[in-house]
Coordinates of C-alpha atoms and ligand atoms in Angstrom, one line a residue:
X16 CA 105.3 85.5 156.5
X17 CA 106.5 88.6 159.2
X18 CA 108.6 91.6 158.5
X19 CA 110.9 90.8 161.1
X20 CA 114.1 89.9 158.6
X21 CA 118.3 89.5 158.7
X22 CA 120.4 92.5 156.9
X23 CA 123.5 91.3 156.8
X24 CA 123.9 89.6 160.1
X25 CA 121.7 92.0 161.9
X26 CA 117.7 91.5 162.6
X27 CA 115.4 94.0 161.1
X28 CA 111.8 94.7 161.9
X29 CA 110.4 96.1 158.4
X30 CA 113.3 98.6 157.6
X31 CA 114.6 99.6 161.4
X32 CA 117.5 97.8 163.1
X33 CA 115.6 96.3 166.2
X34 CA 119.7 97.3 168.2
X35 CA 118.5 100.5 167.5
X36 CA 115.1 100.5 169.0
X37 CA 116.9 99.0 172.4
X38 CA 119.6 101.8 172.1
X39 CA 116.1 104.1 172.6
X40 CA 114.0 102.3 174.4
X41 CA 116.3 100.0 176.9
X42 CA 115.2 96.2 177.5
X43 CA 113.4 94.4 177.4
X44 CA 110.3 95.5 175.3
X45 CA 107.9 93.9 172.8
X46 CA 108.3 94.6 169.2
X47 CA 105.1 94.9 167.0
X48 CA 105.4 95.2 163.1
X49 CA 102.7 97.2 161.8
X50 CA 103.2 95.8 158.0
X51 CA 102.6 92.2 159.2
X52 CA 99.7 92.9 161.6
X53 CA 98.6 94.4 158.8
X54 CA 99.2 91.4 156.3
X55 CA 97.5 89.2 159.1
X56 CA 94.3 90.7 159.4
X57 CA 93.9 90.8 156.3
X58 CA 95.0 87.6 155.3
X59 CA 92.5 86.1 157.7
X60 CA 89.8 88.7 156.8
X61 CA 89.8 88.2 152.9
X62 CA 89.3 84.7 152.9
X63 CA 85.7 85.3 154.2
X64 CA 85.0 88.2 151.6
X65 CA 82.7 86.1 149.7
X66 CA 80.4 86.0 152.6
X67 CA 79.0 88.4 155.4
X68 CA 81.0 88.2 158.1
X69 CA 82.5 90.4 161.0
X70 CA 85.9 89.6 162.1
X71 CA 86.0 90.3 165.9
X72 CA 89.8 89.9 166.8
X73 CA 90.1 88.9 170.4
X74 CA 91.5 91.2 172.7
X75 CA 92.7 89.0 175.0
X76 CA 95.6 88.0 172.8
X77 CA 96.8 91.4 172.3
X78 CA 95.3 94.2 173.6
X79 CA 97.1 97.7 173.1
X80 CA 95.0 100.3 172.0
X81 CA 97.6 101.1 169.1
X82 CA 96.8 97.6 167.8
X83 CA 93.2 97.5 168.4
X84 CA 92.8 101.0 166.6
X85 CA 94.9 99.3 163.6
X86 CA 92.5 96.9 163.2
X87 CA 89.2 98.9 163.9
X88 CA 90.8 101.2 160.5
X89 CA 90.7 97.6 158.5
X90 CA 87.2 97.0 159.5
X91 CA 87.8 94.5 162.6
X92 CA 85.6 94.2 165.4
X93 CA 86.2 92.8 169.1
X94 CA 85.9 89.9 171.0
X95 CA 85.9 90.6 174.5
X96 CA 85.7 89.1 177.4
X97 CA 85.6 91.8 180.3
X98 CA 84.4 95.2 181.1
X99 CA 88.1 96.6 180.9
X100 CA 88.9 95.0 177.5
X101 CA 85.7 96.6 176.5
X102 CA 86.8 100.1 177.7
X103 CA 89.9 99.4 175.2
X104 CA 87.5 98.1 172.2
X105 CA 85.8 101.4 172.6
X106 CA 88.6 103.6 173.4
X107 CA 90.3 102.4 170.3
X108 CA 87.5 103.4 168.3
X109 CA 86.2 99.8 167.5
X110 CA 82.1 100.4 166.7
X111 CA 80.5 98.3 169.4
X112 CA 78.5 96.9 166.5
X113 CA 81.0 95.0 166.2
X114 CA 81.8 93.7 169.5
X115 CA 80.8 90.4 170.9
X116 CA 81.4 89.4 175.0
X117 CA 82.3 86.1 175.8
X118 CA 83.3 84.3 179.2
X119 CA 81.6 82.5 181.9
X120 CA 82.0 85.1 184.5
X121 CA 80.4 88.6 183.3
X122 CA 79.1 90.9 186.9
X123 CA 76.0 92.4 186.9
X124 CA 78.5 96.0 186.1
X125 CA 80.0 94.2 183.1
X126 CA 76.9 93.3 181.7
X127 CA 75.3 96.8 182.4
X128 CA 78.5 98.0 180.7
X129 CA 78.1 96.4 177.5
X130 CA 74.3 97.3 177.5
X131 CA 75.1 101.4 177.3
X132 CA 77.9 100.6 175.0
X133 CA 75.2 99.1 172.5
X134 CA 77.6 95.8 171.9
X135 CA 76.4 93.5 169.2
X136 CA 76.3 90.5 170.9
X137 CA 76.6 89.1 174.4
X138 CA 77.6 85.4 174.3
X139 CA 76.1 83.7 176.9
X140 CA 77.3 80.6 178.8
X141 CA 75.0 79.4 181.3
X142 CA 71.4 79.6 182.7
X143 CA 72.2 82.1 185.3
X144 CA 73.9 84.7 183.5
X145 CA 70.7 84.3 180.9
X146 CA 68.8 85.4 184.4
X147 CA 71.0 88.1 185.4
X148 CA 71.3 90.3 181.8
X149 CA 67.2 89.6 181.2
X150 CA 67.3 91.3 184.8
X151 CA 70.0 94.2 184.0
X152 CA 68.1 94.7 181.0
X153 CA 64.9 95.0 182.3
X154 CA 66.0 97.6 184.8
X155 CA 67.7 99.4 181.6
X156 CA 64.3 99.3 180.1
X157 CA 66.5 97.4 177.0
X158 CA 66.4 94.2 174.8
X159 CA 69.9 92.1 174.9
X160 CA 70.8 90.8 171.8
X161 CA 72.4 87.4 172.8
X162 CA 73.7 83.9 171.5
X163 CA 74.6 80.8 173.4
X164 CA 78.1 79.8 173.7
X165 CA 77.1 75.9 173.2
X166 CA 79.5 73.5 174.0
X167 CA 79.9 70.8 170.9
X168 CA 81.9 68.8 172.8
X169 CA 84.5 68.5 170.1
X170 CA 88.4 67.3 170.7
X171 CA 90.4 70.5 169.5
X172 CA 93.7 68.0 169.7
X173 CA 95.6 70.9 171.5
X174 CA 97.1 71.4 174.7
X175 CA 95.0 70.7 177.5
X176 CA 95.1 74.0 179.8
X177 CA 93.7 75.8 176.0
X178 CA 90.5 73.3 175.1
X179 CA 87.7 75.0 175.5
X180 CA 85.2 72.8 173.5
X181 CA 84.9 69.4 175.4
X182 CA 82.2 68.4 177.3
X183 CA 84.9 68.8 181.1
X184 CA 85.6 72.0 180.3
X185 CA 83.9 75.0 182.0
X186 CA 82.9 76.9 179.0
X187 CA 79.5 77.0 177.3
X188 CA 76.6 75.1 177.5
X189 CA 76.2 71.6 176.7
X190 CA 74.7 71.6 173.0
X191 CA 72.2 69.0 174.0
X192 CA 70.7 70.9 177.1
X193 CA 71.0 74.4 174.4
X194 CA 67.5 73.9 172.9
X195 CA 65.9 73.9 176.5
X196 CA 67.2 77.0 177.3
X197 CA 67.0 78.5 173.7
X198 CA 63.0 78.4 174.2
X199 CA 63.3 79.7 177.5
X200 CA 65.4 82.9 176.4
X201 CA 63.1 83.3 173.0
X202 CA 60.2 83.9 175.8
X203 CA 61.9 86.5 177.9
X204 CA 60.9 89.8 177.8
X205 CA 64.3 91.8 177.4
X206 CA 66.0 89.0 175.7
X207 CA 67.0 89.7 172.0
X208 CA 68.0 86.2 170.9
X209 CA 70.1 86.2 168.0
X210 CA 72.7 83.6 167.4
X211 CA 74.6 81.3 168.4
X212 CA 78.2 80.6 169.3
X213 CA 81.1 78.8 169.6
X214 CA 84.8 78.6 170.7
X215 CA 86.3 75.4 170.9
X216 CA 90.1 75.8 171.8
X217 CA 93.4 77.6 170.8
X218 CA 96.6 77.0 168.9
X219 CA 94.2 74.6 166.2
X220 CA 96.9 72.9 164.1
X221 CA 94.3 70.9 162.2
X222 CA 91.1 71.8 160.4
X223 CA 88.6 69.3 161.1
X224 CA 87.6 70.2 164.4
X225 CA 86.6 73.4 163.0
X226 CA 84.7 71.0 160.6
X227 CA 82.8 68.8 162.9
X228 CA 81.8 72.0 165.4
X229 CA 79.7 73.5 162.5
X230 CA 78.5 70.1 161.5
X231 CA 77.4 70.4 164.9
X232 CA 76.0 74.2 165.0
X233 CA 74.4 73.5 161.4
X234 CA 72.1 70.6 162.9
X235 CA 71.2 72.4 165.7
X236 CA 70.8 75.4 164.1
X237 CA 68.3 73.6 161.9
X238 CA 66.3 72.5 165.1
X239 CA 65.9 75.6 166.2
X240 CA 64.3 77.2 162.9
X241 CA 62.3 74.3 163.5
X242 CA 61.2 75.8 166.7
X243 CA 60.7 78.7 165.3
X244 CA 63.9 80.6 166.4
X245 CA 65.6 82.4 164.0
X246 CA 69.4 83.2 163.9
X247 CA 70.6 85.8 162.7
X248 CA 74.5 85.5 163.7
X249 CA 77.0 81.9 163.6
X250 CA 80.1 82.6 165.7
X251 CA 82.7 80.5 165.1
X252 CA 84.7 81.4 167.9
X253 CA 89.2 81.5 167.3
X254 CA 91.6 79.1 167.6
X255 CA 93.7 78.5 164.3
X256 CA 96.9 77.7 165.2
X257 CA 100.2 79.5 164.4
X258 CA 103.8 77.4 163.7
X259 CA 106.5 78.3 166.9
X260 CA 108.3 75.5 166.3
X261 CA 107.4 72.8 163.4
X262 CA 103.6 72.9 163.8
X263 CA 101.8 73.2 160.1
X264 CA 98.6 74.9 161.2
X265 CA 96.0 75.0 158.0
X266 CA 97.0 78.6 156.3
X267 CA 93.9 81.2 157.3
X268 CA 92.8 81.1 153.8
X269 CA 92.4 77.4 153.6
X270 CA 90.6 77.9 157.0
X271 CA 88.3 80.3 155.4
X272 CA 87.4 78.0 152.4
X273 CA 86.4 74.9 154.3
X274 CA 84.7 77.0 156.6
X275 CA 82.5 78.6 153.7
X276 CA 82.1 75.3 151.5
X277 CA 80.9 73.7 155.2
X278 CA 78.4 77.1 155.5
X279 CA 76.8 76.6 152.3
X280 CA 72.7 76.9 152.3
X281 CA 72.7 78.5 155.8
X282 CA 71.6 82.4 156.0
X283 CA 73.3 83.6 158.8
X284 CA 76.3 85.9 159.2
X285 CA 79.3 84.5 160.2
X286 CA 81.6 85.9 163.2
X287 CA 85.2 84.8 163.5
X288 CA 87.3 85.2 166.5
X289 CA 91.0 85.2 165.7
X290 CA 93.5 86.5 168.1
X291 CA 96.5 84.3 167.7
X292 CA 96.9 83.7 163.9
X293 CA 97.1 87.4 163.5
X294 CA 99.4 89.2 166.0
X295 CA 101.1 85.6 167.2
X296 CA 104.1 86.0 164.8
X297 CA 104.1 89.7 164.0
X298 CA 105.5 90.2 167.7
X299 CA 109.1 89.5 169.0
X300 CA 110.0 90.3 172.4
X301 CA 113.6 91.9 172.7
X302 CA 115.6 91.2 176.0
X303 CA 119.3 91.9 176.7
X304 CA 122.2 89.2 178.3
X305 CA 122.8 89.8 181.7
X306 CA 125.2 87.2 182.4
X307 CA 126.0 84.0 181.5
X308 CA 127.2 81.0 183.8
X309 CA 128.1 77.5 183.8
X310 CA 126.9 75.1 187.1
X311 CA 129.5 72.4 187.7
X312 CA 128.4 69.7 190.0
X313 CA 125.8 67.5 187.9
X314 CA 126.2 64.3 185.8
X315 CA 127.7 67.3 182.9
X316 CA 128.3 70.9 183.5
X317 CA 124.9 72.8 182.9
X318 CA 125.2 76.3 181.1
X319 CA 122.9 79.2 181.5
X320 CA 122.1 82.2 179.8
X321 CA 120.7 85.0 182.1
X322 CA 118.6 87.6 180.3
X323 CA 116.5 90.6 181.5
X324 CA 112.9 89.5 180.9
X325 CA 111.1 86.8 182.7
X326 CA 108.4 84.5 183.6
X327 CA 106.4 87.3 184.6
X328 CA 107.0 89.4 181.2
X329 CA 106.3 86.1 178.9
X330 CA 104.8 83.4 181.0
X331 CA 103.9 80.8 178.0
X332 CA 106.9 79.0 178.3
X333 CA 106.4 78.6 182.1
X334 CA 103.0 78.3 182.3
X335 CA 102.5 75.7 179.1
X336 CA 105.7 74.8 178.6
X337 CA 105.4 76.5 175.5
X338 CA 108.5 76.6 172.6
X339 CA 109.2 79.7 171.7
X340 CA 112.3 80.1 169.0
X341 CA 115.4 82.5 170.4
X342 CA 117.4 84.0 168.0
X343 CA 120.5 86.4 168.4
X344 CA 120.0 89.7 167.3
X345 CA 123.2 90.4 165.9
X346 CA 124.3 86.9 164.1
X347 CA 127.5 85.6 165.3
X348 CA 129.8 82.9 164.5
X349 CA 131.0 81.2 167.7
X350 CA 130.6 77.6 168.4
X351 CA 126.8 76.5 169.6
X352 CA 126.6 75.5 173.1
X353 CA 123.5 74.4 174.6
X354 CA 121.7 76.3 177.2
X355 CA 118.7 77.1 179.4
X356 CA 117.5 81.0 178.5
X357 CA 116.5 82.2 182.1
X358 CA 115.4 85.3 183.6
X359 CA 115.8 86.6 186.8
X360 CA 112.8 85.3 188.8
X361 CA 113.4 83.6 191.7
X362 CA 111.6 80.3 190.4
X363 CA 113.0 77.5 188.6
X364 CA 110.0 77.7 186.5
X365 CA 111.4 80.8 184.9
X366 CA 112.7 80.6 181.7
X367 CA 111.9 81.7 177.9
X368 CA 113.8 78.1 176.6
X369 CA 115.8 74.7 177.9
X370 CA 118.1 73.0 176.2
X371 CA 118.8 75.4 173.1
X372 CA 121.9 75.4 171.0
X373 CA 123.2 78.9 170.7
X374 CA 125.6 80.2 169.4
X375 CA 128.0 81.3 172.4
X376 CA 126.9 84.7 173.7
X377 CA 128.3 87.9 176.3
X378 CA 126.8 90.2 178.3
X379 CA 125.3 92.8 176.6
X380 CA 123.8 90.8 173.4
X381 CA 120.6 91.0 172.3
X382 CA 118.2 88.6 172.1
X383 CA 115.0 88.0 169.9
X384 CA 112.1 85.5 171.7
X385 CA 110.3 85.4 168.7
X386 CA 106.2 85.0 168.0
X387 CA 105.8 86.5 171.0
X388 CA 102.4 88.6 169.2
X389 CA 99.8 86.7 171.3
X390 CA 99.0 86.5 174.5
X391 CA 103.0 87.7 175.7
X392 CA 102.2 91.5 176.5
X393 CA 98.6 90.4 177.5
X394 CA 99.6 87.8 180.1
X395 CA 102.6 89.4 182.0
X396 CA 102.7 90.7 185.8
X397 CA 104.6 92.7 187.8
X398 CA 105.7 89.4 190.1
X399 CA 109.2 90.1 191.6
X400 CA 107.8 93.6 191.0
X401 CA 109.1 93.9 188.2
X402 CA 107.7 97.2 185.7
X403 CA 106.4 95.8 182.6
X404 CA 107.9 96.2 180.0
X405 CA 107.7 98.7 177.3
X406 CA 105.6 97.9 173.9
X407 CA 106.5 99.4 170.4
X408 CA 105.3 99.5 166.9
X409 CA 107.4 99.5 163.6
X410 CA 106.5 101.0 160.5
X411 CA 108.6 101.1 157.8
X412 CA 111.7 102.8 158.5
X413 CA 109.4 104.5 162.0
X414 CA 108.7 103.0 165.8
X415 CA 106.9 104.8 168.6
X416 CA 106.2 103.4 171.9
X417 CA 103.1 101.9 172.2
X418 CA 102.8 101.2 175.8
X419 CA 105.8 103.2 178.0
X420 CA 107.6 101.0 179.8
X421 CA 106.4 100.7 183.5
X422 CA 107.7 102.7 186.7
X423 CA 109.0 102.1 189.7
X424 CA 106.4 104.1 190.9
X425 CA 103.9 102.7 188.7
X426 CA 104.8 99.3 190.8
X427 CA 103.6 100.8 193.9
X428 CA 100.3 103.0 192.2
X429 CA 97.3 102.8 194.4
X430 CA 99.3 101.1 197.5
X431 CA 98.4 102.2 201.1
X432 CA 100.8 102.1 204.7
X433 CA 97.7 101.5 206.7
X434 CA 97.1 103.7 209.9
X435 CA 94.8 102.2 212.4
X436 CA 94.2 103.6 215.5
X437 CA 95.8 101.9 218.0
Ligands
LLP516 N1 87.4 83.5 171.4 C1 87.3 83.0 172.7 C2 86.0 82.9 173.3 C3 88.5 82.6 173.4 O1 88.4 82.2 174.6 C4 89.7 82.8 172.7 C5 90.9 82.4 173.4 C6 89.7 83.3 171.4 C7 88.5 83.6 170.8 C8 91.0 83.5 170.6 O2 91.7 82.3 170.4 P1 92.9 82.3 169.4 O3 92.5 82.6 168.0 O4 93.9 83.3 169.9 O5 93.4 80.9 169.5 N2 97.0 82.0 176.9 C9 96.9 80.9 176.0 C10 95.8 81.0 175.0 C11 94.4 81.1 175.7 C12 93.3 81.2 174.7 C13 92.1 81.6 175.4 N3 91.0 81.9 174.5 C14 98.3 80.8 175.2 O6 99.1 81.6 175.5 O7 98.4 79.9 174.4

């Protein structure tokens, strides 16, 4: 359930018109409602409440410091997966006690980053990086708390660009070479073992992959106690899908219980990584008709509707050939024709939705591209240079502009005419 609602014919987000919010702001723009960011955390966060647990939204799905501040008041923490989504984390007040860094790649700098900050957990994925942070550390004169992103090798059933937990993938370390380097880490001098950790894939629409990955973790968790390693944290990872189109994903609560009935008997504290489930559908992103046009010349005449934001403001559709739903923001009642939504990249891989029946639109109308929450802000560019667009945050009958909408100077920020000598 979102707050972004019809009023007689006109779409609300929690009691302000989203017309008038373009009338301030201009196009396009993302549209955050605070009510259901709110309602998502928590949704998520209270099915766990029986148990101890830290739920460490990741950034990467969302990442303005408005929203990360929002859920740092409701007791979330951070997953993170670079030195600059870090600097946010902190900046938006999140207690690095509560921050976990994931990702295959972390520099020597990022790691040295996260060591001052005091982070909770590094997540480490491979042999090397377990050499390089006991190295940073040592120079620190620190101990790194770690866990081991092991790789379960477990078939999220999801699109193939966002599995993370089979055994091709790049991430993590093969659960059955884990143990090897478990005893290895438990013997290094500035290494702080401490858990281990998982993330096995994104837009989860069923819950027993979930399931079988702790299956997994619990057995191996047992080997090492066995081996006289004790862990402290169980990281879960993200992943639980969200409906675009006509996907059921498992509700976060239902999530949460087989989670907790699968947990029983082991003392560890349990980290979640949810990004998706809750800021996926409590975004829309808001774009204006430029023009519409009709291409003659094929087996039937092919109409288009030309908007104002792109490939390189919302790239899922391109990039995964993702469905996003497009609604009119003022209802209207002409005949449905069906349309390609395209922006105005020069690529043919630009558009926000093919072959949609809409309602027959003009220049000037607004458009919603709904659950647009998740990785929409987070993954656009400035290709075509094109400013990015603005980001703003609804509360009750209030907005304020998260992120200002970019320059054209802003384009050009740190550019150079070179001037060699000749
Ligand atoms: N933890 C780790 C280590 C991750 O890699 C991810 C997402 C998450 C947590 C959060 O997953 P979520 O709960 O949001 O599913 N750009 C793609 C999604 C990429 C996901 C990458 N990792 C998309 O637009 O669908």
């Amino acid at each position: 359930m979102n707050h972004f609602d019809y009023k007689n014919g006109e779409l609300f987000c929690e009691d302000v018109a989203v017309a008038d919010i373009a009338k301030v702001v201009g196009t396009p723009f993302y549209l955050y409602s605070k009510a259901t960011l709110t309602r998502h955390f928590q949704a998520f966060d209270s099915g766990f409440s029986m148990i101890d647990h830290i739920t460490c939204f990741a950034v990467k799905s969302c990442s303005n410091i408005g929203i990360l501040s929002l859920f740092s008041g409701l007791g979330g923490g951070a997953d993170i997966v670079s030195g600059g989504e870090l600097y946010r984390a902190l900046t938006a007040g999140i207690d690095p006690k509560k921050i976990i860094y994931s990702g295959v790649g972390k520099t020597e700098e990022e790691l040295r980053y996260g060591l001052e900050s005091g982070i909770l957990l590094f997540n480490v994925e491979s042999e090397q990086e377990l050499q390089r942070l006991d190295a940073v550390a040592a120079e620190m004169k620190m101990k790194a708390p770690i866990a081991f992103r092991v790789n379960p090798d477990v078939d999220p059933k999801t699109h193939a660009y966002i599995s993370t937990g089979l055994a091709k993938n790049k991430f993590g370390i093969p659960i059955q070479d884990a143990l090897d380097l478990y005893i290895q880490a438990n013997e290094m001098e500035n290494i702080d073992v401490q858990g281990i950790s998982c993330h096995i894939g994104s837009q989860l629409t069923l819950i027993s992959p979930f399931v079988e990955t702790l299956r997994k973790l619990k057995v191996f968790t047992e080997l090492l106690v066995e081996k006289g390693i004790a862990i402290k944290y169980l990281d879960l990872g993200g992943g639980v899908g969200i409906t675009y189109d006509d996907e059921e994903p498992p509700h976060p609560q239902e999530y949460a219980k087989a989670i907790q009935e699968e947990l029983e008997g082991l003392q560890v504290t349990l980290i979640l990584e949810p990004g998706r489930v809750i800021v996926g559908n409590a975004g829309i992103m808001v774009t204006k008709v430029q023009y519409t046009k009709t291409n003659h010349g094929g087996e039937k005449p092919k109409h288009f509707v030309v908007v104002d934001a792109g490939m390189n403001d919302l790239t899922r559709p391109s990039l995964y050939g993702a469905f996003h739903s497009i609604a009119v923001v003022r209802q209207k009642d002409t005949p449905l024709q069906t349309v390609d939504i395209v922006g105005p990249i020069c690529e043919t891989g630009d558009f926000l939705g093919k072959d949609r029946d809409f309602p027959l639109v003009e220049q000037g109308d607004l458009l919603a591209v709904e659950s647009a929450g998740a990785y929409g802000f987070t993954m656009a560019s400035n290709y075509n240079s094109r400013p990015r667009v603005a980001e703003v945050m609804v509360s009750g009958s209030q907005f304020q502009v998260i992120r200002a909408r970019e320059t054209r100077e802003s384009l050009i920020q740190g550019e150079i005419i070179p001037q060699f000598d000749e």
